[in-house]
Short mmCIF file of C-alpha atoms and ligand atoms in Angstrom, two decimals:
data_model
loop_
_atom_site.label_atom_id
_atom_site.label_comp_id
_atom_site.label_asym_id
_atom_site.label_seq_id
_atom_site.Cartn_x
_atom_site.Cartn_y
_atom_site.Cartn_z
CA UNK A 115 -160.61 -64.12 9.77
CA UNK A 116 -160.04 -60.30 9.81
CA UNK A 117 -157.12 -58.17 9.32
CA UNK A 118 -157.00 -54.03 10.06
CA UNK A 119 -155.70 -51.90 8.00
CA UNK A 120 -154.86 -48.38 9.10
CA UNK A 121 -154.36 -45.49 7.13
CA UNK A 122 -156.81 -47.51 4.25
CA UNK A 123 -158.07 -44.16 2.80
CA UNK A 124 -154.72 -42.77 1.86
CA UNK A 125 -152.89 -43.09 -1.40
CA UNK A 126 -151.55 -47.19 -0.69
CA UNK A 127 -153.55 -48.31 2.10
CA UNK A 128 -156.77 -47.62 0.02
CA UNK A 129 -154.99 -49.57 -3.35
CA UNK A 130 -154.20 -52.19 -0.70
CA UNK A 131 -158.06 -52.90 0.75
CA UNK A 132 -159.18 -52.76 -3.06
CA UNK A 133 -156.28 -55.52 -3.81
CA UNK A 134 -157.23 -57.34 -0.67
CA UNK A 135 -160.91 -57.47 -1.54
CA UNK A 136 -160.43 -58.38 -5.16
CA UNK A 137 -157.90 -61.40 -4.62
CA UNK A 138 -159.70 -62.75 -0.98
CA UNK A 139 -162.68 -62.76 1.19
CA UNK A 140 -161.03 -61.88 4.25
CA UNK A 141 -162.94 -59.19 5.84
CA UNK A 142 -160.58 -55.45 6.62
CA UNK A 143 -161.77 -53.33 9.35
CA UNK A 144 -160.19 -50.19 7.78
CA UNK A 145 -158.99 -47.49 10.47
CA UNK A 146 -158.10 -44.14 9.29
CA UNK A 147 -158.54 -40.32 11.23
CA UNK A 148 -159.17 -39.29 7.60
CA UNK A 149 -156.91 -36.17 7.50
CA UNK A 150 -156.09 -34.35 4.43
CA UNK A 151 -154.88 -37.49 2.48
CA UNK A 152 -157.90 -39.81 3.02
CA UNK A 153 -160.13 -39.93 0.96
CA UNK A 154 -162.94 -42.44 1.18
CA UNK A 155 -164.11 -41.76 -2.76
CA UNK A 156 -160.97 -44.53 -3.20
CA UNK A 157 -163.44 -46.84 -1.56
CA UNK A 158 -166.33 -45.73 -3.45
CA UNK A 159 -166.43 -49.37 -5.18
CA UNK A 160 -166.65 -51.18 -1.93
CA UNK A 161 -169.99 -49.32 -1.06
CA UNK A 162 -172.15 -51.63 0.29
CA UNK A 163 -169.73 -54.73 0.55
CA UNK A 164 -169.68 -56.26 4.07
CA UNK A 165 -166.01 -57.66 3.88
CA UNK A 166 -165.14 -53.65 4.68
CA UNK A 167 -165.79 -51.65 7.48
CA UNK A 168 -164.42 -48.61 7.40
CA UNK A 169 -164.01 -47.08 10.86
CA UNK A 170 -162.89 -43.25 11.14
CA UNK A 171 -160.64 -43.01 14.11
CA UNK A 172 -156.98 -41.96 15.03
CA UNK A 173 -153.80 -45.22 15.44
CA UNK A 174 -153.16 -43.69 18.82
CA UNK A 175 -156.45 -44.00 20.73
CA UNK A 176 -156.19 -46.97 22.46
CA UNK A 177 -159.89 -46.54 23.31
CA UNK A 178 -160.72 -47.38 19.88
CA UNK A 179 -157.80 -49.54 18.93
CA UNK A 180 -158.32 -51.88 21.74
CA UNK A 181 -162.00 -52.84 20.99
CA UNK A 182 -161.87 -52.91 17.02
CA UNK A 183 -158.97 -55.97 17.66
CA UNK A 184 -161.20 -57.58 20.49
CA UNK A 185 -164.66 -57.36 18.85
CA UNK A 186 -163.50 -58.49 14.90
CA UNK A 187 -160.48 -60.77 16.55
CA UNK A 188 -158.21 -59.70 14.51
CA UNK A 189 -155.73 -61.86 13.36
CA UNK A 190 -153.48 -59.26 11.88
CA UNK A 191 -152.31 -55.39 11.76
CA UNK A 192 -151.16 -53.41 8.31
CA UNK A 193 -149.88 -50.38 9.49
CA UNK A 194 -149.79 -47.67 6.66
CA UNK A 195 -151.53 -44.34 8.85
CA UNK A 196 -148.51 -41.97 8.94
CA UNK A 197 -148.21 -38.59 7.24
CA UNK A 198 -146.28 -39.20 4.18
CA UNK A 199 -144.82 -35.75 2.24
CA UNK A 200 -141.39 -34.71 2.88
CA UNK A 201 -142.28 -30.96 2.30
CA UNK A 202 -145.21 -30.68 4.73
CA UNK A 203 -142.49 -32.05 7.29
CA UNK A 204 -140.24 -29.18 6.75
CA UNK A 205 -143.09 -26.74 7.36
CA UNK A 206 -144.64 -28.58 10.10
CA UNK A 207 -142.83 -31.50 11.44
CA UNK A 208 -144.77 -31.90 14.60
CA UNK A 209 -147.84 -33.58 13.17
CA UNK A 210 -144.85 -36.12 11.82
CA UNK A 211 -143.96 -36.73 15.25
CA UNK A 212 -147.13 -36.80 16.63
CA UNK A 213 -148.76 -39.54 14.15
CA UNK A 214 -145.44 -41.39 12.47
CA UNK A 215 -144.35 -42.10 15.79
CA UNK A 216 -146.10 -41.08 19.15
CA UNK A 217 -148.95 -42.80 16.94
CA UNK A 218 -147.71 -46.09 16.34
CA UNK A 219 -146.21 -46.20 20.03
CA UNK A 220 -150.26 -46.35 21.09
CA UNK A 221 -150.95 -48.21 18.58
CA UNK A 222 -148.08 -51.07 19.33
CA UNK A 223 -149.36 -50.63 23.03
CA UNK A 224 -152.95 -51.29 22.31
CA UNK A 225 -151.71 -54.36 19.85
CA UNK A 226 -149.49 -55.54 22.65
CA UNK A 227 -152.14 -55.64 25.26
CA UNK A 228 -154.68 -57.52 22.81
CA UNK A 229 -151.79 -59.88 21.53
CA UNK A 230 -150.97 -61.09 25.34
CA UNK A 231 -154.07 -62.07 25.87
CA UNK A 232 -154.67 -64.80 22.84
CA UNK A 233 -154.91 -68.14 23.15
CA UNK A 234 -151.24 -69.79 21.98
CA UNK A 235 -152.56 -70.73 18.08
CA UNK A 236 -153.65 -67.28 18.16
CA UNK A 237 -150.52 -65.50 19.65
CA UNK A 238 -148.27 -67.34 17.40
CA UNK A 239 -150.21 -67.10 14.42
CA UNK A 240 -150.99 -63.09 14.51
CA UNK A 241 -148.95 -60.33 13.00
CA UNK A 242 -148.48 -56.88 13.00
CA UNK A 243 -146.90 -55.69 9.73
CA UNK A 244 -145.38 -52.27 9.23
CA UNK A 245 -144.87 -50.17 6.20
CA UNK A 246 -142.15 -48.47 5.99
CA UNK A 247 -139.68 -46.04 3.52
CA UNK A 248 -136.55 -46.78 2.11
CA UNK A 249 -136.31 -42.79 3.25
CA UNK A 250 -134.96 -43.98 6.55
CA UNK A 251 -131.65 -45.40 5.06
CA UNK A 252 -131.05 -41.65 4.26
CA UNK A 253 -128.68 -41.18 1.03
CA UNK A 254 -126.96 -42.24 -1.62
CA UNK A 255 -124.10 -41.15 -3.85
CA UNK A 256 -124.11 -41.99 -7.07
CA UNK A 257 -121.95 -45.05 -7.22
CA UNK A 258 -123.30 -46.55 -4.00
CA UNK A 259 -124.87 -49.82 -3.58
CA UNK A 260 -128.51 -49.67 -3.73
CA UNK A 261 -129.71 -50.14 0.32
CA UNK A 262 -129.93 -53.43 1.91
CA UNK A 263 -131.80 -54.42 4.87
CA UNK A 264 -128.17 -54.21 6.56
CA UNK A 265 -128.30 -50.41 5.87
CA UNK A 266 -128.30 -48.21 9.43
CA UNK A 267 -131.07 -45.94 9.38
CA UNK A 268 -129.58 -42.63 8.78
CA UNK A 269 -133.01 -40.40 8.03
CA UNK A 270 -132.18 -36.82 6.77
CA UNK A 271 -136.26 -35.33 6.72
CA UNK A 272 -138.53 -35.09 9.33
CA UNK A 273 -140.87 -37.72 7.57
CA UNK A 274 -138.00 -39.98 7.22
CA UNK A 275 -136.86 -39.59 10.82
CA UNK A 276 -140.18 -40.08 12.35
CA UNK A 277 -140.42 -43.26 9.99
CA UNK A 278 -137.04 -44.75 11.34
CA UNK A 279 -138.72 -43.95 15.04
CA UNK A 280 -141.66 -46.08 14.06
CA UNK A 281 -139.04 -48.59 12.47
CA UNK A 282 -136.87 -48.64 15.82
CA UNK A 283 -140.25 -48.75 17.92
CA UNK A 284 -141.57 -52.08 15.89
CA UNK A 285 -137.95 -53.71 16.28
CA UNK A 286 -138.29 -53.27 20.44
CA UNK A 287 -141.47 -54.63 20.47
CA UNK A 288 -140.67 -57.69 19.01
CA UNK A 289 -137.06 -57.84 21.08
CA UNK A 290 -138.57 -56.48 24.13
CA UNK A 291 -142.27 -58.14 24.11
CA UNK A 292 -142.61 -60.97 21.47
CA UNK A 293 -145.31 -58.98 19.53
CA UNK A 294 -144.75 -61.17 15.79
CA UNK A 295 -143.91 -57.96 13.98
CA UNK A 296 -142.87 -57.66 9.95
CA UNK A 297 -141.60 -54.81 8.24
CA UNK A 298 -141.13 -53.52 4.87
CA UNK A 299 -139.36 -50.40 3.66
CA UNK A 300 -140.46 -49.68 0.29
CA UNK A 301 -139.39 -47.28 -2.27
CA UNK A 302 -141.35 -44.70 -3.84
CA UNK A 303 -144.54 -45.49 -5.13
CA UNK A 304 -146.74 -44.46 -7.76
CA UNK A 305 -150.26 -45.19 -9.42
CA UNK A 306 -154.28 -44.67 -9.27
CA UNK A 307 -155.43 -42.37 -6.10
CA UNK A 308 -152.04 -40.92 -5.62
CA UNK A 309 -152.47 -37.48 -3.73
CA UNK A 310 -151.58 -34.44 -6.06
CA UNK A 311 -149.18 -33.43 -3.59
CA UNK A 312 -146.37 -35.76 -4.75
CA UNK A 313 -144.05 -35.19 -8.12
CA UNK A 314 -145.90 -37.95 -10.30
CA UNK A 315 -149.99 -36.94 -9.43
CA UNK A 316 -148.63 -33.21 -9.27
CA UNK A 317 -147.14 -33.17 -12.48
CA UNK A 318 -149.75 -34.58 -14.57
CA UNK A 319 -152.11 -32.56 -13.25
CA UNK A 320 -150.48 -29.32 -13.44
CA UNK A 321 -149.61 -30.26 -16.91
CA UNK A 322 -153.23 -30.76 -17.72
CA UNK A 323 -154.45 -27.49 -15.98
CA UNK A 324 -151.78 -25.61 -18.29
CA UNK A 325 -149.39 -24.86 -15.09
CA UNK A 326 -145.60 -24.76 -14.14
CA UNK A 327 -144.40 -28.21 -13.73
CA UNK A 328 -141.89 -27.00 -10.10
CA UNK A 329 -138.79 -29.54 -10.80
CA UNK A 330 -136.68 -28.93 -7.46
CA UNK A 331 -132.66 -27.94 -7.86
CA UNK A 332 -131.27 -29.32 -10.78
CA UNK A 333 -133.82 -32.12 -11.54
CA UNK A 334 -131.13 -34.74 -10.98
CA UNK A 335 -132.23 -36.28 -7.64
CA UNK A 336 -132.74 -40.03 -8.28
CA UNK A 337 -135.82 -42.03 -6.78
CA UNK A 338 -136.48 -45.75 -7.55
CA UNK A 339 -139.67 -46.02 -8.63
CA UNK A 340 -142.14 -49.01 -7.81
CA UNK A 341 -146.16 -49.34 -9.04
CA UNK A 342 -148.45 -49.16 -6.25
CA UNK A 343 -149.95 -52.71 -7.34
CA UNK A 344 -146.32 -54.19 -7.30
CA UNK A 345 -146.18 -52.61 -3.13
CA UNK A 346 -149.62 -54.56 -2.32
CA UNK A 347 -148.53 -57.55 -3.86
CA UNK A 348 -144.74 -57.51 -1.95
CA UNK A 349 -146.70 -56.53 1.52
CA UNK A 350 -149.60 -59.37 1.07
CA UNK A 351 -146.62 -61.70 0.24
CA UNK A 352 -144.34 -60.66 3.31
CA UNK A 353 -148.11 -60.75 5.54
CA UNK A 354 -148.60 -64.57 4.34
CA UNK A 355 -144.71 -65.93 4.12
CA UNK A 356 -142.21 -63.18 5.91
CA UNK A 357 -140.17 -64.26 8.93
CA UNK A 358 -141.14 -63.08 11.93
CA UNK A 359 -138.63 -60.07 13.14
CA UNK A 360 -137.79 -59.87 9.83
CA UNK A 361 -137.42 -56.59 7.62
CA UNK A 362 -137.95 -56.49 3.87
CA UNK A 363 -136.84 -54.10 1.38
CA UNK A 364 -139.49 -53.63 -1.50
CA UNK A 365 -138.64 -51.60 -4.75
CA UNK A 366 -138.93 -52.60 -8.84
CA UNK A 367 -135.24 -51.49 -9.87
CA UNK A 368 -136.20 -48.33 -11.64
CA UNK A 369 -134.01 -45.58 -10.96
CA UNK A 370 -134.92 -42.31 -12.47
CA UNK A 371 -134.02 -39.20 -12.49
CA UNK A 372 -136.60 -36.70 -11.34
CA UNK A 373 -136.40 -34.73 -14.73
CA UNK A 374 -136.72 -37.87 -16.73
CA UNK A 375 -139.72 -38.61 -14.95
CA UNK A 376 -141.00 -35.33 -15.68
CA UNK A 377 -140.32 -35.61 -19.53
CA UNK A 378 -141.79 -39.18 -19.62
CA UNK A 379 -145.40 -37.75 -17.69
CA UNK A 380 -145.00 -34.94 -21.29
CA UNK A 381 -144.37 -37.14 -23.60
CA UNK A 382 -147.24 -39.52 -22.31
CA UNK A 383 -149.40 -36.85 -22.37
CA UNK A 384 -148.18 -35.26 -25.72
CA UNK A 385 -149.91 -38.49 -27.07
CA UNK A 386 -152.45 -39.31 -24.92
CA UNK A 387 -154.20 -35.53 -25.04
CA UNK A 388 -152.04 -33.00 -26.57
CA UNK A 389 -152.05 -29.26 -25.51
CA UNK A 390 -154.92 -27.66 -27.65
CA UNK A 391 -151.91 -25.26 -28.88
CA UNK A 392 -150.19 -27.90 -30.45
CA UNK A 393 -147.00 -27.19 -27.97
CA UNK A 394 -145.43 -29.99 -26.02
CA UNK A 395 -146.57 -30.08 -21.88
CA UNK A 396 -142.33 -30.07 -21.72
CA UNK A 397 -142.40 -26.02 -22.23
CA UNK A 398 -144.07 -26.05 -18.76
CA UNK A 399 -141.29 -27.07 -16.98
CA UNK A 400 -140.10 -24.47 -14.27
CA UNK A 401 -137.04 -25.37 -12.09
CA UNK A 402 -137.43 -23.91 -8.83
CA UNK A 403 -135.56 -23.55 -5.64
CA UNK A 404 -134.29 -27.05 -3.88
CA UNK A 405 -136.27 -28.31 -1.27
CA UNK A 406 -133.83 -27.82 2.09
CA UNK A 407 -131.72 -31.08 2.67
CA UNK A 408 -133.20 -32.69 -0.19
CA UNK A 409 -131.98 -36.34 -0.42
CA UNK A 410 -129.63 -36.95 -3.42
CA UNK A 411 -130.66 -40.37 -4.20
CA UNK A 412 -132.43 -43.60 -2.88
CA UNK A 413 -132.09 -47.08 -4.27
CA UNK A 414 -133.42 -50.28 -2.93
CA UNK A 415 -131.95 -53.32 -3.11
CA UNK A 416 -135.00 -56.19 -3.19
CA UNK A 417 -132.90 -59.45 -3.93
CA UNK A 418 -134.34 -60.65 -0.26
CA UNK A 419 -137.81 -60.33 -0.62
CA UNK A 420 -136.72 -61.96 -4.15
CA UNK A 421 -135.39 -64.77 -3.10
CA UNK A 422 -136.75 -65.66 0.32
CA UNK A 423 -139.94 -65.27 -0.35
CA UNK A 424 -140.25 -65.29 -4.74
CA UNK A 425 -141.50 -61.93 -4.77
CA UNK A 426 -141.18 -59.61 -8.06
CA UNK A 427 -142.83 -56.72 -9.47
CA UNK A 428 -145.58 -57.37 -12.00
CA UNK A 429 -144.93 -54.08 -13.51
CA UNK A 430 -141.72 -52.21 -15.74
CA UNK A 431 -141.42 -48.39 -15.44
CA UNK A 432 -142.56 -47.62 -18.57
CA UNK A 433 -145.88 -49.91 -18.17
CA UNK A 434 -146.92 -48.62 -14.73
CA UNK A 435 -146.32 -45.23 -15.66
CA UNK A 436 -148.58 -45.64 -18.55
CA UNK A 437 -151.32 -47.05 -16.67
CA UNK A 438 -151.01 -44.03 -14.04
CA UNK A 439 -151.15 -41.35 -16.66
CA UNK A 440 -154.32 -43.11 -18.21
CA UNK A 441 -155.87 -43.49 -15.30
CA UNK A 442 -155.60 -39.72 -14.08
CA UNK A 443 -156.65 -38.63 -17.49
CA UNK A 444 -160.15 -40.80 -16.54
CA UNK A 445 -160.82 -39.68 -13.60
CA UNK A 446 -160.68 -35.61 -13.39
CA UNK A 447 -163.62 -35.78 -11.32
CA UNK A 448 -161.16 -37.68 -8.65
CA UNK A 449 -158.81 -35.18 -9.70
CA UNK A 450 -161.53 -32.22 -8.79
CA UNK A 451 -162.36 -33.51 -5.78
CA UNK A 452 -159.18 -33.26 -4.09
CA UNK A 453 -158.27 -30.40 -5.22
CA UNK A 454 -160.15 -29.04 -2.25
CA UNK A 455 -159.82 -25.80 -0.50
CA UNK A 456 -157.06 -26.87 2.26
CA UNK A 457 -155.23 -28.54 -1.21
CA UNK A 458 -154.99 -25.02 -2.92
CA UNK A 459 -153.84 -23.59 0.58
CA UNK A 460 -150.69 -26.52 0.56
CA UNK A 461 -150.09 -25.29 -3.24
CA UNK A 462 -150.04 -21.53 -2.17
CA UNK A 463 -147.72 -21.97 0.28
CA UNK A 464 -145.20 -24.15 -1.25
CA UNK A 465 -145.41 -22.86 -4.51
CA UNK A 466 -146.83 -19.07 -4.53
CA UNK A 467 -149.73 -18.28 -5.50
CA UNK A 468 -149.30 -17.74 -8.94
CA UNK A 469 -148.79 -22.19 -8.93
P1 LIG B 40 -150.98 -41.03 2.44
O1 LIG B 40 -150.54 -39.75 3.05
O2 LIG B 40 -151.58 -41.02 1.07
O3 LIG B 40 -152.03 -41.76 3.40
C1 LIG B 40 -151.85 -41.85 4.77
C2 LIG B 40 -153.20 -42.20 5.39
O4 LIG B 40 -153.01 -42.36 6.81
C3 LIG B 40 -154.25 -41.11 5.22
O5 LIG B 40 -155.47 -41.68 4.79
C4 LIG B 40 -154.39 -40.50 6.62
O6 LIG B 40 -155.70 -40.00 6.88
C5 LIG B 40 -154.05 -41.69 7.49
N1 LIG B 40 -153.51 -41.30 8.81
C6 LIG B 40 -152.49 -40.46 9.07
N2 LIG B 40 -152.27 -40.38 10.40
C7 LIG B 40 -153.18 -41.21 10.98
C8 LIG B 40 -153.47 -41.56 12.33
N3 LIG B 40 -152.78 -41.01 13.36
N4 LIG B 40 -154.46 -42.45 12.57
C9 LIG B 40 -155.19 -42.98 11.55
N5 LIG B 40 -154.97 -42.66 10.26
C10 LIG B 40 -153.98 -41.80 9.98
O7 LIG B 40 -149.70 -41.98 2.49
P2 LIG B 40 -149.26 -43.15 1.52
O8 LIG B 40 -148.42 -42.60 0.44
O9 LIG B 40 -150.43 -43.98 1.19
O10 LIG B 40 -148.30 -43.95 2.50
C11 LIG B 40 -148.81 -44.99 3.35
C12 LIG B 40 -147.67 -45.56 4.18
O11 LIG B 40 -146.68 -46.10 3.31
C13 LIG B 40 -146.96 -44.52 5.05
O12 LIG B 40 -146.67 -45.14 6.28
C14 LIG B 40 -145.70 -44.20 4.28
O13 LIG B 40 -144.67 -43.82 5.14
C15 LIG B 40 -145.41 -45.53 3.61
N6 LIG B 40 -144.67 -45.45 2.34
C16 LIG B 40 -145.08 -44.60 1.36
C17 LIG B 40 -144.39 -44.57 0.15
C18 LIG B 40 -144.83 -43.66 -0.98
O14 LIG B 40 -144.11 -43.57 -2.00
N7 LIG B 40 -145.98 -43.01 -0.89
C19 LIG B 40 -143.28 -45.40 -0.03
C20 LIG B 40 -142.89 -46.26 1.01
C21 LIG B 40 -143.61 -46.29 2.17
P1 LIG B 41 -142.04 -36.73 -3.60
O1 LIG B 41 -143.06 -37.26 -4.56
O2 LIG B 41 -142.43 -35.64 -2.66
O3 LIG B 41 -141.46 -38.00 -2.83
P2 LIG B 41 -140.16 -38.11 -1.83
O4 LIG B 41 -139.69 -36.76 -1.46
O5 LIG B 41 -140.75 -38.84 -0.68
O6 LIG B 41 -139.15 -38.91 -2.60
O7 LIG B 41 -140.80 -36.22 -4.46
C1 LIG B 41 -140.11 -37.07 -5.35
C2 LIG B 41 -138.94 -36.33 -5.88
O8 LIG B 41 -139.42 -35.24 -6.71
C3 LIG B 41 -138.10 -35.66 -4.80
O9 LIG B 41 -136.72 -35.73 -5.17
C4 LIG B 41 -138.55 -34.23 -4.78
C5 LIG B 41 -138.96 -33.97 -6.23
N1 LIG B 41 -140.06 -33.00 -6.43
C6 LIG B 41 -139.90 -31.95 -7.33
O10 LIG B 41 -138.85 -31.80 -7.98
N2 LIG B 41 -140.94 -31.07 -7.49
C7 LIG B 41 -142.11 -31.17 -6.81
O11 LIG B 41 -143.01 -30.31 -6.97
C8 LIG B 41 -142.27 -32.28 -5.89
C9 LIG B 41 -143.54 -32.45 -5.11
C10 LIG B 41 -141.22 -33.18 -5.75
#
């Protein structure tokens, strides 16, 4: 048996294969273009291991879609290839379009044509599972209910609008076609191999590196938090158990501020490796302008993936966020090596050049 996982090199596709590999011998034919955000030293462990194949190669080239499902008969599709950061959608939201959803279109075409032509077991039994945001539900006030599956999508970002296209495009294909399709809109993760792009990875290592820590507007945005691990384990459980047609809201129930996350990543590193000054990594906090049509707050409520299919997070906050910070400060030379020269371009721009 086989599964393919796109977009394995990124951030949670690559903590997925790992997770896969550790906990099964199924063999993952990993499909990823590789664009700024993969990063195949996240597979550096799985050198030489012939349950992976790592294949370099774009979700909307049907020419090499079609064959990877026929020759490995696939049995099922992760989808996680997508570009991910709200603030390279606002500067360029065409690459959003192009990948998030003119992307999965080719690929739910090329999965379509190779689905149709199983045997019944086969047809029945396969799945293609997509990965979604809870950033498609748009936001929240502060009083609202946390988002249910019964939310409409109202997306507010570029990323989160090309995400709900993906979302609406999976949907047809399982109205329109049959194609046995799962989905899960998760909230925002964090962990090991996270791209220093995104508050928690940027923060730490600014903080390290002695620069601003850029907290947008006021700092009071809310995001609900969930450990990368706790994601794989929710989207291997909705793979083996979900209901076909089915979405699933993922998230750990850990609402935070964005300034309290900030302060936690200080005071973790106040006593994990304290400044060489003696001051706290707190003085380097530096709000800066709000991001344009920044989302006030997301919260996901996960009591259906709970109870339908006994998933929980293995994680709290304050454990996971431990285990992040730990894990960045052991791996600088991770750290180093994507800090590349098209990184320090992203930084310029969205942060001057002082950043
Ligand atoms: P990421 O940006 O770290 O990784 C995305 C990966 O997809 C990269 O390796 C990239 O090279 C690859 N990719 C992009 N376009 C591709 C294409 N057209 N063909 C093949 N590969 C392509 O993103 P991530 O944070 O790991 O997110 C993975 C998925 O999970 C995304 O679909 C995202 O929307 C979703 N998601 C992310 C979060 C989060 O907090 N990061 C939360 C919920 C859902
Ligand atoms: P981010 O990690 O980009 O995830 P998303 O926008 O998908 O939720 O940002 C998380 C929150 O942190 C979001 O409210 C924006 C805020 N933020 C900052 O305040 N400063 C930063 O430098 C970044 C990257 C994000």
């Amino acid at each position: 048996m086989t599964i393919l996982v796109t977009g394995g090199a990124g951030f949670i596709g690559s903590n997925f294969v790992l997770d896969w590999l550790a906990q099964s011998n199924e063999t993952v034919i990993n499909l990823d273009k590789l664009s700024y955000a993969g990063n195949l030293q996240n597979l550096a462990s799985l050198q030489g291991d012939s349950r992976h194949t790592f294949v370099q190669g774009d979700i909307g080239d049907a020419a090499v879609v079609g064959p990877l499902l026929r020759d490995h008969g696939v049995r099922a599709v992760v989808n996680f290839a997508a570009e991910s950061h709200v603030d390279r959608s606002i500067h360029g939201p065409e690459a959003f379009v192009q990948n998030n959803i003119v992307g999965t279109f080719h690929l739910l075409e090329a999965v379509r044509a190779y689905w149709s032509e199983l045997p019944a077991q086969g047809k029945s039994g396969f799945r293609f599972l997509h990965v979604s945001t809870d950033e498609v539900y748009g936001s929240l006030a502060k009083d609202d209910p946390a988002f249910t599956e019964r939310n409409p999508h109202e997306p507010n970002s570029p990323y989160s609008a090309s995400k709900a296209a993906s979302d609406h495009l999976v949907r047809a294909w399982h109205h329109t076609y049959g194609l046995p399709v799962l989905t899960t809109n998760c909230s925002n993760n964090y962990g090991p191999y996270h791209f220093p792009e995104k508050l928690i990875p940027l923060m730490i290592v600014n903080a390290l590196a002695g620069k601003p820590l850029p907290v947008y507007g006021d700092g009071q945005q809310i995001r609900d938090w969930l450990y990368v691990k706790d994601h794989c384990s929710a989207i291997r459980r909705v793979l083996e158990a979900g209901r076909v047609g089915e979405t699933y809201n993922v998230g750990g129930w850990n609402e935070k501020a964005n300034i309290d996350i900030v302060q936690t990543v200080c005071t973790l590193l106040d006593e994990l490796q304290p400044r060489a000054d003696g001051k706290r990594y707190a003085e380097q906090i530096t709000y800066v302008a709000d991001r344009p049509g920044h989302d006030r707050r997301y919260a996901i409520d996960a009591r259906k993936i709970e109870r339908e299919l006994g998933w929980k997070p293995a994680e709290t906050f304050d454990t996971g966020i431990a285990k992040t910070v730990r894990w960045y400060l052991d791996n600088p030379q991770w750290v180093a090596n994507v800090q590349s020269g098209s990184y320090r371009q992203w930084v310029n721009q969205q942060y001057g050049a002082q950043a």
